[in-house]
Coordinates of C-alpha atoms in Angstrom, one line a residue:
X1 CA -8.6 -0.2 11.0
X2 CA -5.6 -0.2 8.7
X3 CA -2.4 0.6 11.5
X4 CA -0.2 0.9 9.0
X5 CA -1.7 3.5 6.3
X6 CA -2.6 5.4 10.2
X7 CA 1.3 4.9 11.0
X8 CA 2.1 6.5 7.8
X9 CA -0.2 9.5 7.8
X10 CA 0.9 10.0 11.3
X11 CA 4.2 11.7 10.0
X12 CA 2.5 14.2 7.9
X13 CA 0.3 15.5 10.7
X14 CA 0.0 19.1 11.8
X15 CA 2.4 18.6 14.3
X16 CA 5.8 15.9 14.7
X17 CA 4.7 12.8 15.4
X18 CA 6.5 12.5 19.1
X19 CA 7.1 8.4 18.9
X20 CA 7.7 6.8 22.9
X21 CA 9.5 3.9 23.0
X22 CA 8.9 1.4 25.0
X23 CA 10.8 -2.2 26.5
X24 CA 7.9 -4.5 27.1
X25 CA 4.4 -4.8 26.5
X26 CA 3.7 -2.8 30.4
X27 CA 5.6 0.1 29.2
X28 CA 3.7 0.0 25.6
X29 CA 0.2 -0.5 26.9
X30 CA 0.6 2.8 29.3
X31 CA 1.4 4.5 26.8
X32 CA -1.0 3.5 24.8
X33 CA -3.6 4.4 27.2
X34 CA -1.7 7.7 28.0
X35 CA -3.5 8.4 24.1
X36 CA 0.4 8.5 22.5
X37 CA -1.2 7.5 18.8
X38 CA 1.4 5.0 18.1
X39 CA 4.6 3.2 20.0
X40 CA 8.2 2.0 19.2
X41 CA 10.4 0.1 20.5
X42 CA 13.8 0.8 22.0
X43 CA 16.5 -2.3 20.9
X44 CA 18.2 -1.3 23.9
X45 CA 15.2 -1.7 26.4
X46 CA 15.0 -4.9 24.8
X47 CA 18.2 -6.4 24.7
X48 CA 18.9 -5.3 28.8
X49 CA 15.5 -6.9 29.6
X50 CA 16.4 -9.9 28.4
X51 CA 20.2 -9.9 29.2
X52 CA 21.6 -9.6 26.2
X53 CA 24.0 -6.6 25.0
X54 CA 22.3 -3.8 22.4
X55 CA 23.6 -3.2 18.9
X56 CA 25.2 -6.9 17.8
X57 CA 22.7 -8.3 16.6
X58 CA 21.8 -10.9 19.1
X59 CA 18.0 -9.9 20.3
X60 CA 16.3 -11.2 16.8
X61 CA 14.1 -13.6 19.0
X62 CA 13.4 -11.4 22.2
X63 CA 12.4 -8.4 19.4
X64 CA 10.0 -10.7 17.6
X65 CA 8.7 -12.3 21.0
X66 CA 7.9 -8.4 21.7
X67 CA 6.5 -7.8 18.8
X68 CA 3.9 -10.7 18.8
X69 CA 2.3 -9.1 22.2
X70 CA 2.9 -5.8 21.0
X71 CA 0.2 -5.9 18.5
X72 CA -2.5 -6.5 20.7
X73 CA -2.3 -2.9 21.5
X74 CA -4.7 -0.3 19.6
X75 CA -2.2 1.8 18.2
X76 CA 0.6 1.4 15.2
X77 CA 3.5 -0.1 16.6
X78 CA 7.2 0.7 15.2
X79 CA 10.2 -2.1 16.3
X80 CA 13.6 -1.3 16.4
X81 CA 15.4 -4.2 14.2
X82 CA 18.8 -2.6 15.0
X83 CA 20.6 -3.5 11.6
X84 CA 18.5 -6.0 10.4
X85 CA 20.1 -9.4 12.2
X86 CA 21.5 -10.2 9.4
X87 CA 23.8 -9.1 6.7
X88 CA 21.5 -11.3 4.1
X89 CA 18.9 -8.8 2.1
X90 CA 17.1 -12.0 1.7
X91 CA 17.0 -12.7 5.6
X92 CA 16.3 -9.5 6.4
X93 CA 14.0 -9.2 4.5
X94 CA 11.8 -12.6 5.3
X95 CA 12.5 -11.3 9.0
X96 CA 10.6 -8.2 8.5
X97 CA 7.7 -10.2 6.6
X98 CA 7.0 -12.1 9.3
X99 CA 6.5 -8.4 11.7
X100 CA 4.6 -7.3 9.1
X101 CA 2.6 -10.8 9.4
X102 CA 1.7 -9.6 12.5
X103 CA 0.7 -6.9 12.3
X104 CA 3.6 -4.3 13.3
X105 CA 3.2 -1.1 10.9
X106 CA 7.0 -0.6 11.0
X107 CA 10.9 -1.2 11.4
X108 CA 13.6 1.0 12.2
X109 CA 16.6 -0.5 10.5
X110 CA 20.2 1.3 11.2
X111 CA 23.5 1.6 9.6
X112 CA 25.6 1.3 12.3
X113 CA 27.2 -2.4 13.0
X114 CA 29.0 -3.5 16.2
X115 CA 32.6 -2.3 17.0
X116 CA 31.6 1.3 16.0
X117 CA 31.5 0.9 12.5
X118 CA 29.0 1.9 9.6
X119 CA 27.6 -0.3 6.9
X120 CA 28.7 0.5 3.4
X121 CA 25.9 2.7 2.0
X122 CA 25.2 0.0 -1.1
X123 CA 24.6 -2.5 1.3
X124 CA 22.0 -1.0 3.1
X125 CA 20.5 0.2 0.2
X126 CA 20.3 -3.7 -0.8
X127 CA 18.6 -4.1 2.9
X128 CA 16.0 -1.5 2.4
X129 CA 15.6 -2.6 -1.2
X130 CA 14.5 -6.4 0.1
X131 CA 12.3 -5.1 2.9
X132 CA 10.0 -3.0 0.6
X133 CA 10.2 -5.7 -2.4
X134 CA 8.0 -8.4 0.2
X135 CA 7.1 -5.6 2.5
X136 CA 6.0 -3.0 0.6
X137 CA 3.3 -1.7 2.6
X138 CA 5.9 -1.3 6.3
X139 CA 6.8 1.6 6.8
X140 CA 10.9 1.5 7.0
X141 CA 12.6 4.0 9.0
X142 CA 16.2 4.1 7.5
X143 CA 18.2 5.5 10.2
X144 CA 21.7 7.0 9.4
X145 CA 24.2 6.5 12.2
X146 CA 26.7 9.4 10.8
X147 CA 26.3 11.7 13.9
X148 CA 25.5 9.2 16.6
X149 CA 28.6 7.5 16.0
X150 CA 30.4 10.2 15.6
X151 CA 32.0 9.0 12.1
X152 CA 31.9 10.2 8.7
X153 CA 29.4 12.4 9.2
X154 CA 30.0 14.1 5.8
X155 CA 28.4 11.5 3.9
X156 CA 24.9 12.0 6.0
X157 CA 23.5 13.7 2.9
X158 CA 24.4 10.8 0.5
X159 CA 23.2 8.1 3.0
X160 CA 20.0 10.1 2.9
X161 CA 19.9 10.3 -0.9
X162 CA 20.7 6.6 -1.7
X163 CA 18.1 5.2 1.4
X164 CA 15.6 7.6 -0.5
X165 CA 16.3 5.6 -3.5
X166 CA 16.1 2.4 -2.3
X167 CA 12.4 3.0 -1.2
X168 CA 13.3 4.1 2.6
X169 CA 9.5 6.1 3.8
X170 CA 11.7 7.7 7.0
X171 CA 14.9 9.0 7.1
X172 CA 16.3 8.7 11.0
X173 CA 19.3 10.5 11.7
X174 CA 20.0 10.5 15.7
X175 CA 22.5 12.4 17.5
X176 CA 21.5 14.9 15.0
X177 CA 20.7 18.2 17.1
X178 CA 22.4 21.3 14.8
X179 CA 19.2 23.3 13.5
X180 CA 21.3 24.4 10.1
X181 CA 22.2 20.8 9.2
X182 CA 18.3 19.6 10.4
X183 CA 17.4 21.9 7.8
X184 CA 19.3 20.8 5.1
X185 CA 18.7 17.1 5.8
X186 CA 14.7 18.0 6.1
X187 CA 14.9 19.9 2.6
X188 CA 17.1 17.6 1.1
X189 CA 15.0 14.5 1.4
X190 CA 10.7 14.3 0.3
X191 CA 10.8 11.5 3.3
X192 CA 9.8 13.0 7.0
X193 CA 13.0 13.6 9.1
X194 CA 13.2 11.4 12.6
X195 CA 15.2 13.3 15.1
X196 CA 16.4 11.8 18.3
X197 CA 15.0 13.9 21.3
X198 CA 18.0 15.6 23.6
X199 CA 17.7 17.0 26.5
X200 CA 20.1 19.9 25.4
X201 CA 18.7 20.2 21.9
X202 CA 15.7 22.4 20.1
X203 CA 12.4 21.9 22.2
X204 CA 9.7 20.4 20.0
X205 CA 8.6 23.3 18.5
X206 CA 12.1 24.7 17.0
X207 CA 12.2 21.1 15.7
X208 CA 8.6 21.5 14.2
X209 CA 9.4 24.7 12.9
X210 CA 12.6 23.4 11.2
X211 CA 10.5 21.0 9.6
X212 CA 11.2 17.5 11.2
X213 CA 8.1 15.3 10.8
X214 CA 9.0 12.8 13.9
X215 CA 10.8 12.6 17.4
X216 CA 11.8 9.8 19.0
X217 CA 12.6 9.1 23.0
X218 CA 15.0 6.2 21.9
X219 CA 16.0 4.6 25.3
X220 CA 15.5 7.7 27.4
X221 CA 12.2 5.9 29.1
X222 CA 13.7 2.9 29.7
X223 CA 16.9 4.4 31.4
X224 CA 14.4 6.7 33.5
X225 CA 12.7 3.8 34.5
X226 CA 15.3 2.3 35.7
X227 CA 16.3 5.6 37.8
X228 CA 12.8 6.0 39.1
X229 CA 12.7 2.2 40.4
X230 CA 17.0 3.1 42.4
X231 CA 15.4 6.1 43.6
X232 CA 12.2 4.0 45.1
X233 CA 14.2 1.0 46.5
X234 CA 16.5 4.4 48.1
X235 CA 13.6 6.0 49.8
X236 CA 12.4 2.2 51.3
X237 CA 15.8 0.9 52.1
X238 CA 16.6 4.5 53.8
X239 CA 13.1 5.1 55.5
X240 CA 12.1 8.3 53.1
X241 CA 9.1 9.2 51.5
X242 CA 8.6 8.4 48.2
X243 CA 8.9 11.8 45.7
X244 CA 6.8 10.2 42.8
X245 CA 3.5 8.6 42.5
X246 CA 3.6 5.3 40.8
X247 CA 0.5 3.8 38.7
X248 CA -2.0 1.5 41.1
X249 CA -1.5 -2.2 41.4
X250 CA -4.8 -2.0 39.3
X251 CA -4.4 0.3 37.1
X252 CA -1.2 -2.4 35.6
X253 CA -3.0 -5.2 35.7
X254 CA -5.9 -4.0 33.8
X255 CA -3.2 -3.1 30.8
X256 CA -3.5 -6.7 30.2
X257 CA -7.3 -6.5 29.9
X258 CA -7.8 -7.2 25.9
X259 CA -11.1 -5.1 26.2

């Protein structure tokens, strides 16, 4: 079973492939077995669990620790690289090799930077470039960080086109929730549009409809996690019944099973 030619047909399905990302290899290997047919991983989930911050480029060994029990799991598996750990196309691009050497089917790789700022567009161009020169089978999600950092957000389309170029196989472009601008991203790129699910944006099926190939939970499922466990250590600490059902002691420990 080839996980990465599965990971890329999976985004030119009949329907969006809805992407979960997960923190550790618990929260993969449920969902896994909840039949979700592949995972990602959320940088931020990541970084917290190990107790370092998100976005500066500090998690390179927590990401690949990840990413070496990750691939145990049945299904393709996406990793969040956040911009790459590096500014080096040369590093960046040995560090993907060696996911790839895994066994991981692809990378997320963003053009944000630390401080709120955005990567010149050449530059990350030259990133992509590298990746798919030693990795050309990965599938590299190019993410474009116009609307979720609020900056510049009129040079989306030109991001998109010069990613394209460089050999990017998935334009991401979170914080993205207008349906006329989804549109024109989605018909001016041949590469399947990533979305960022909201809450407060179109369900999945105005997003299908508009013609958005995958959706992605980002760190939604980590921060609910941590939410559901408050609300637990509430009900015990203040004598109340619990409101949600929690997987058996079993059912966990048999996620480690390799069977």
């Amino acid at each position: 079973m080839n996980k990465t030619k599965i990971f890329h047909e999976l985004h030119h399905g009949d329907r969006p492939l809805v992407l979960p990302n997960a923190w550790d290899f618990g929260s993969a290997a449920i969902l896994a077995a909840e039949g979700f047919p592949a995972i990602g991983t959320t940088s931020l989930g990541v970084a917290v669990a190990t107790g370092l911050p998100d976005g500066t480029g500090v998690t390179a060994d927590a990401t690949m620790a990840l990413a070496r029990l990750l691939v145990r799991l049945p299904v393709p598996v996406t990793v969040d690289i956040e911009g790459g750990f590096s500014e080096n196309p040369s590093a960046v691009a040995e560090y993907v090799a060696q996911l790839a050497g895994l066994g991981i089917a692809g990378v997320n790789l963003e053009d944000g930077r630390a401080e709120t700022t955005l990567a010149e567009p050449d530059h990350q161009s030259e990133l992509i470039a590298a990746i798919k020169a030693r990795s050309p089978e990965l599938f590299v999600n190019a993410r474009v960080d116009t609307y979720w950092l609020k900056l510049d957000t009129d040079t989306t389309r030109p991001r998109v086109d010069q990613y394209t170029a460089a050999g990017a196989d998935g334009i991401f472009v979170p914080g993205l929730t207008d349906p006329d601008e989804i549109s024109r991203i989605v018909a001016a790129t041949p590469l399947p549009l990533n979305v960022l699910y909201s809450p407060t944006g179109p369900s999945l099926t105005t997003l299908a409809d508009l013609g958005v190939r995958r959706v992605s939970t980002g760190s939604l499922l980590y921060r609910t996690a941590l939410a559901a466990a408050v609300d637990a250590a509430r009900a015990v600490r203040d004598d109340n019944p619990t409101t949600s059902e929690a997987p058996s002691y079993g059912r966990v420990q048999a996620l480690t099973d390799p069977a």
